[in-house]
C-alpha positions as a printed Julia matrix, in Angstrom:
388×3 Matrix{Float64}:
 106.96   85.9    97.11
 109.46   88.14   98.8
 108.62   89.97  102.0
 107.69   93.56  102.01
 111.24   94.62  103.2
 113.24   92.36  100.91
 116.45   94.09   99.95
 116.85   96.08  103.11
 119.96   95.19  105.14
 119.98   95.67  108.96
 122.86   95.2   111.35
 121.74   94.4   114.82
 124.28   94.83  117.6
 121.98   93.71  120.24
 121.27   91.84  123.45
 118.33   90.62  125.54
 114.89   91.74  124.29
 114.17   95.31  123.04
 116.57   95.59  120.06
 116.48   91.96  119.1
 112.7    92.24  119.06
 113.03   95.36  116.94
 115.24   93.61  114.42
 112.86   90.6   114.36
 110.07   92.77  112.96
 112.24   93.5   109.89
 113.39   89.88  109.66
 109.9    88.65  109.52
 109.21   90.96  106.56
 112.1    89.73  104.51
 114.88   92.16  105.46
 118.46   90.81  105.68
 119.11   91.04  109.4
 122.58   90.38  110.77
 122.85   89.92  114.58
 126.28   90.84  115.83
 127.55   89.41  119.14
 130.76   89.05  121.01
 132.33   85.55  120.46
 133.07   85.21  124.2
 130.03   87.01  125.61
 127.09   86.51  123.32
 123.53   87.69  123.92
 122.56   86.37  127.45
 119.11   85.56  126.11
 120.65   82.5   124.34
 121.02   80.78  127.67
 117.41   81.52  129.01
 114.27   79.57  128.75
 112.56   76.47  130.24
 114.41   73.9   128.1
 117.95   73.39  129.5
 119.16   71.52  126.46
 118.46   74.47  124.18
 119.96   76.86  126.79
 123.15   74.84  126.77
 123.17   74.93  122.93
 122.93   78.73  123.02
 119.5    78.73  121.44
 117.33   79.16  124.44
 113.62   79.99  123.94
 114.01   83.56  125.09
 116.36   84.05  122.28
 114.47   82.18  119.74
 111.21   84.09  120.11
 112.99   87.03  118.42
 115.88   85.41  116.6
 114.37   83.75  113.59
 115.06   84.71  109.96
 118.36   86.39  111.08
 121.97   85.61  110.41
 124.66   85.44  113.12
 128.0    87.13  113.09
 130.27   86.59  116.07
 132.7    89.47  116.03
 134.72   91.08  118.81
 134.12   94.73  118.37
 136.3    95.56  121.28
 139.3    95.0   119.09
 140.52   97.44  116.59
 140.31   94.85  113.76
 136.87   93.86  115.01
 135.7    97.51  114.83
 137.18   98.03  111.34
 135.42   94.88  110.26
 132.07   96.15  111.48
 132.55   99.48  109.73
 133.29   97.75  106.54
 129.96   95.83  106.97
 128.16   99.05  107.73
 129.19  100.25  104.16
 126.83   97.61  102.84
 123.84   98.26  105.29
 120.8   100.44  105.39
 120.17  100.32  109.17
 122.21   99.75  112.35
 120.33   98.98  115.56
 122.06   98.86  118.94
 121.04   98.76  122.64
 124.13   99.15  124.55
 124.22  101.9   127.25
 124.5   105.43  125.96
 128.16  106.17  124.95
 129.48  102.64  124.94
 129.68  102.13  121.18
 130.72  105.81  120.72
 133.58  105.05  123.07
 134.61  102.27  120.78
 134.63  104.42  117.68
 131.33  103.02  116.53
 128.94  105.87  117.09
 126.75  107.46  114.56
 129.29  109.97  113.26
 131.86  107.09  112.85
 129.47  105.0   110.92
 128.09  107.95  108.94
 131.67  108.71  107.72
 131.66  105.31  106.11
 128.04  105.24  104.91
 126.42  108.75  104.79
 122.98  107.18  104.26
 123.1   104.87  107.34
 120.07  104.93  109.63
 121.52  104.49  113.14
 119.04  103.55  115.92
 120.28  103.69  119.45
 117.94  101.97  121.93
 118.49  102.84  125.63
 116.72  103.02  128.9
 116.46  106.78  129.12
 117.63  108.17  125.77
 120.85  109.76  125.01
 120.37  113.08  126.75
 119.4   114.18  130.27
 120.83  113.26  133.79
 120.01  109.5   133.41
 121.33  109.12  129.87
 124.15  106.79  130.82
 122.29  104.77  133.32
 121.64  101.19  132.5
 118.17   99.75  132.59
 116.02   96.68  132.17
 112.25   96.34  131.6
 111.52   95.99  135.28
 113.51   99.06  136.4
 111.83  101.16  133.69
 108.46   99.9   134.88
 109.44  101.23  138.3
 110.94  104.52  137.1
 108.03  105.32  134.69
 105.33  104.97  137.36
 103.92  101.84  135.73
 104.13   99.72  138.84
 102.57  102.42  140.96
  99.75  102.72  138.4
  99.28   98.91  138.89
  98.77   99.34  142.71
 102.32   98.49  143.44
 102.38   95.21  141.59
 104.79   94.68  138.63
 103.01   93.27  135.62
 104.52   89.83  134.99
 105.51   90.52  131.37
 108.31   92.51  129.62
 105.87   94.7   127.91
 108.21   97.87  127.92
 110.88   96.01  126.09
 108.51   94.78  123.43
 106.74   98.06  123.05
 110.13   99.75  122.78
 110.93   97.34  119.94
 107.84   98.24  118.08
 108.37  101.86  118.64
 111.94  101.78  117.32
 110.82   99.71  114.31
 108.25  102.32  113.46
 110.96  105.1   113.67
 113.39  103.16  111.52
 110.58  102.5   108.94
 109.91  106.18  108.82
 113.53  106.97  108.27
 113.75  104.44  105.52
 110.83  106.11  103.74
 112.39  109.58  104.34
 115.79  108.63  102.93
 114.73  108.54   99.18
 113.48  112.07   99.61
 116.44  113.54  101.35
 119.31  111.19  100.19
 120.4   111.16  103.83
 120.43  108.73  106.7
 119.23  109.49  110.23
 120.07  109.15  113.93
 117.39  107.78  116.15
 117.49  107.82  119.88
 114.84  105.55  121.3
 114.0   105.72  125.01
 112.32  102.91  126.96
 111.19  105.42  129.61
 109.5   107.52  127.08
 107.82  104.47  125.56
 106.51  103.42  128.94
 105.07  106.94  129.45
 103.51  106.85  126.1
 101.59  103.69  127.06
 100.15  105.74  129.91
  99.52  108.78  127.71
  96.01  109.65  128.93
  96.88  109.24  132.54
 100.08  111.23  132.18
  98.43  114.04  130.42
  95.56  114.2   132.95
  97.89  114.27  135.92
  99.77  117.21  134.53
  96.58  119.15  133.63
  94.83  118.41  136.83
  97.35  117.18  139.49
  94.74  116.79  142.23
  92.04  114.99  140.32
  91.2   111.43  141.46
  91.06  108.66  138.94
  87.62  108.33  137.33
  85.59  105.3   138.37
  83.99  103.4   135.48
  82.15  100.31  136.52
  81.38   99.29  132.92
  85.0    98.4   132.28
  85.65   96.56  135.44
  86.17   92.9   136.47
  83.28   91.0   138.25
  83.18   87.63  140.03
  80.93   85.15  138.41
  79.67   81.77  139.59
  82.94   80.14  138.26
  85.56   82.82  137.49
  86.19   86.42  136.82
  84.62   88.32  133.96
  86.02   91.43  132.47
  83.19   93.65  131.2
  83.67   96.13  128.29
  80.8    98.55  128.48
  82.73  101.67  127.87
  80.62  104.34  126.22
  77.35  105.8   127.66
  75.39  104.1   124.93
  76.86  100.71  125.9
  75.69  101.26  129.52
  72.18  101.73  128.26
  72.59   98.73  126.06
  73.77   96.73  129.05
  70.66   97.76  131.06
  68.38   96.48  128.27
  70.47   93.22  128.06
  70.13   92.57  131.77
  66.48   93.48  131.86
  65.87   91.09  129.03
  67.03   88.19  131.11
  65.29   89.35  134.35
  67.89   91.49  135.98
  66.72   95.09  135.72
  69.19   97.85  136.77
  67.11  101.08  136.28
  70.17  103.36  136.76
  71.74  102.2   133.58
  68.92  103.59  131.43
  69.76  107.15  132.59
  73.47  107.06  131.5
  73.69  109.58  128.62
  77.11  111.21  129.16
  80.52  110.55  130.7
  79.57  112.53  133.77
  76.73  110.21  134.46
  79.2   107.22  134.37
  81.59  108.83  136.87
  78.82  110.01  139.16
  77.01  106.65  139.28
  79.85  104.15  139.02
  79.78  103.01  142.61
  76.07  102.29  142.56
  76.33  100.45  139.21
  79.25   98.4   140.42
  77.29   97.21  143.47
  74.25   96.31  141.31
  76.39   94.41  138.85
  78.32   92.43  141.47
  75.11   91.11  142.83
  73.99   90.08  139.32
  77.14   88.59  137.73
  77.75   86.26  140.57
  74.56   84.34  139.85
  75.71   82.72  136.58
  78.92   81.28  135.04
  81.24   83.51  133.04
  80.47   81.41  129.93
  76.71   82.12  130.22
  77.31   85.74  130.81
  79.48   85.94  127.66
  76.69   84.45  125.64
  74.15   87.0   126.98
  76.47   89.97  126.57
  77.8    89.08  123.15
  74.24   88.62  121.95
  73.76   92.35  122.62
  77.19   93.17  121.15
  78.69   94.13  124.55
  82.39   93.06  124.78
  83.17   90.71  127.74
  85.88   88.12  128.32
  86.57   85.67  131.17
  89.96   86.41  132.66
  92.06   83.64  131.04
  95.33   82.11  131.95
  98.12   82.39  129.38
  98.0    78.68  128.76
  94.33   78.81  127.78
  94.8    81.98  125.77
  97.4    80.47  123.51
  95.28   77.43  122.96
  92.27   79.53  121.79
  90.8    78.69  118.41
  90.97   82.26  117.51
  94.72   82.35  117.81
  95.01   79.07  115.92
  92.76   80.49  113.08
  94.92   83.56  112.65
  98.13   81.47  112.51
  99.83   83.6   115.1
 102.2    80.82  116.1
 104.53   79.21  113.53
 106.4    76.03  113.8
 110.18   76.49  114.13
 111.86   75.67  110.88
 114.46   73.64  112.89
 112.09   71.92  115.28
 108.41   71.43  114.53
 107.7    70.68  118.21
 108.53   74.34  119.04
 106.18   77.02  118.03
 107.33   80.69  117.81
 105.37   83.93  117.6
 105.04   85.82  114.29
 103.4    89.28  114.19
 100.06   90.69  115.41
  98.88   91.55  111.86
  98.36   89.97  108.46
  99.15   91.39  105.02
  97.65   90.41  101.71
 101.09   90.61  100.11
 104.69   90.6   101.56
 103.6    89.95  105.15
 105.45   88.34  108.0
 106.76   84.74  107.53
 109.13   82.58  109.53
 111.42   80.65  107.18
 114.8    80.41  108.98
 115.5    79.02  112.35
 117.2    81.3   114.87
 120.94   80.94  114.15
 123.66   79.57  116.43
 126.31   81.86  117.48
 128.65   82.64  114.48
 126.69   80.38  112.19
 126.93   82.8   109.26
 130.1    84.73  110.16
 132.12   83.53  107.08
 129.35   84.07  104.65
 128.62   87.58  105.9
 132.23   88.63  105.86
 132.7    87.28  102.36
 129.77   89.25  101.15
 131.33   92.33  102.75
 134.38   91.9   100.56
 136.85   90.13  102.9
 139.11   87.53  101.43
 139.2    84.03  102.76
 142.7    84.58  104.12
 141.51   87.81  106.04
 138.61   85.79  107.59
 141.01   82.87  108.53
 143.18   85.33  110.34
 140.31   86.86  112.19
 139.22   83.45  113.34
 142.69   82.49  114.45
 142.94   85.71  116.5
 139.66   84.88  118.13
 138.09   88.14  116.71
 135.55   86.2   114.69
 133.99   82.85  115.6
């Protein structure tokens, strides 16, 4: 069975995380995704990861986690011949994704207008740190600098989260925009230009906080003990009593096992939560420390109150729940390596990993032949170093 996006062709002129991850979403769903890299300066993610042997082969794990199901074209787009070759390829494509700094591809004659002149229906997605307008439009960025610029690190008490979540959220956001443009095209008969901003994605992830700060700049952050972390006898437990009704249910749960907290029965509105949060927290701290996290999970889940022990990543990926869902898939090239799929399942046409991440230039000749280049033309490009 074909994936849901079988028949869609995407050219991904990309590097590092955000755009490759965006392209990976389409590749998992059966789209024909062609990753274009410079022969002498490929995606630096190819050399990153904990296994040096793979890094040296140009297929490091940082590259592999978003490189499967794609084809690789090593093409020097800095040369006139290379640029013309890419434009010929664009004539056969539905989408182009790129994440160079604003203006870089335009300066090479590979901007949206250049590509639209060759393919009026092309959907061109430019993924940058700050978007293509404004005083920071041409400024380079990485996930960590966007976390700093967006206020994310400040919101986390000055500590940078140890994951590249902005890159990956930007990839999802751009994939959604591209999908919308693909649905729009049959109605309009036209392509679309998309400017995706990592900064705006980061702010979107803090939407409630950003809106509240603008509406009430002097307001302090609301305290909510029911969605806080508590020390237990053997670890930290994250409690998930969010709504007023869940506070009351928590009170009944604790009273049932001999730990009454009278204040919980009087929580009927958000204002009650905010006004009594400090007192509730003190009471819960004294209670949760008395038993293990595992025992508390049994008690709380018996009352349908969400709670989870704060887990390490190593324990999280070994969870039976993750295995049951089949989130990780064995690499088609190496069964000892497992790679992530997608965070959803579909009854038909869903995500599937069938092809190993390609080595640099692995599919160059095949791709160019399909674009209409003759064998002699491809040989000449290889001899000139424009294609690998």
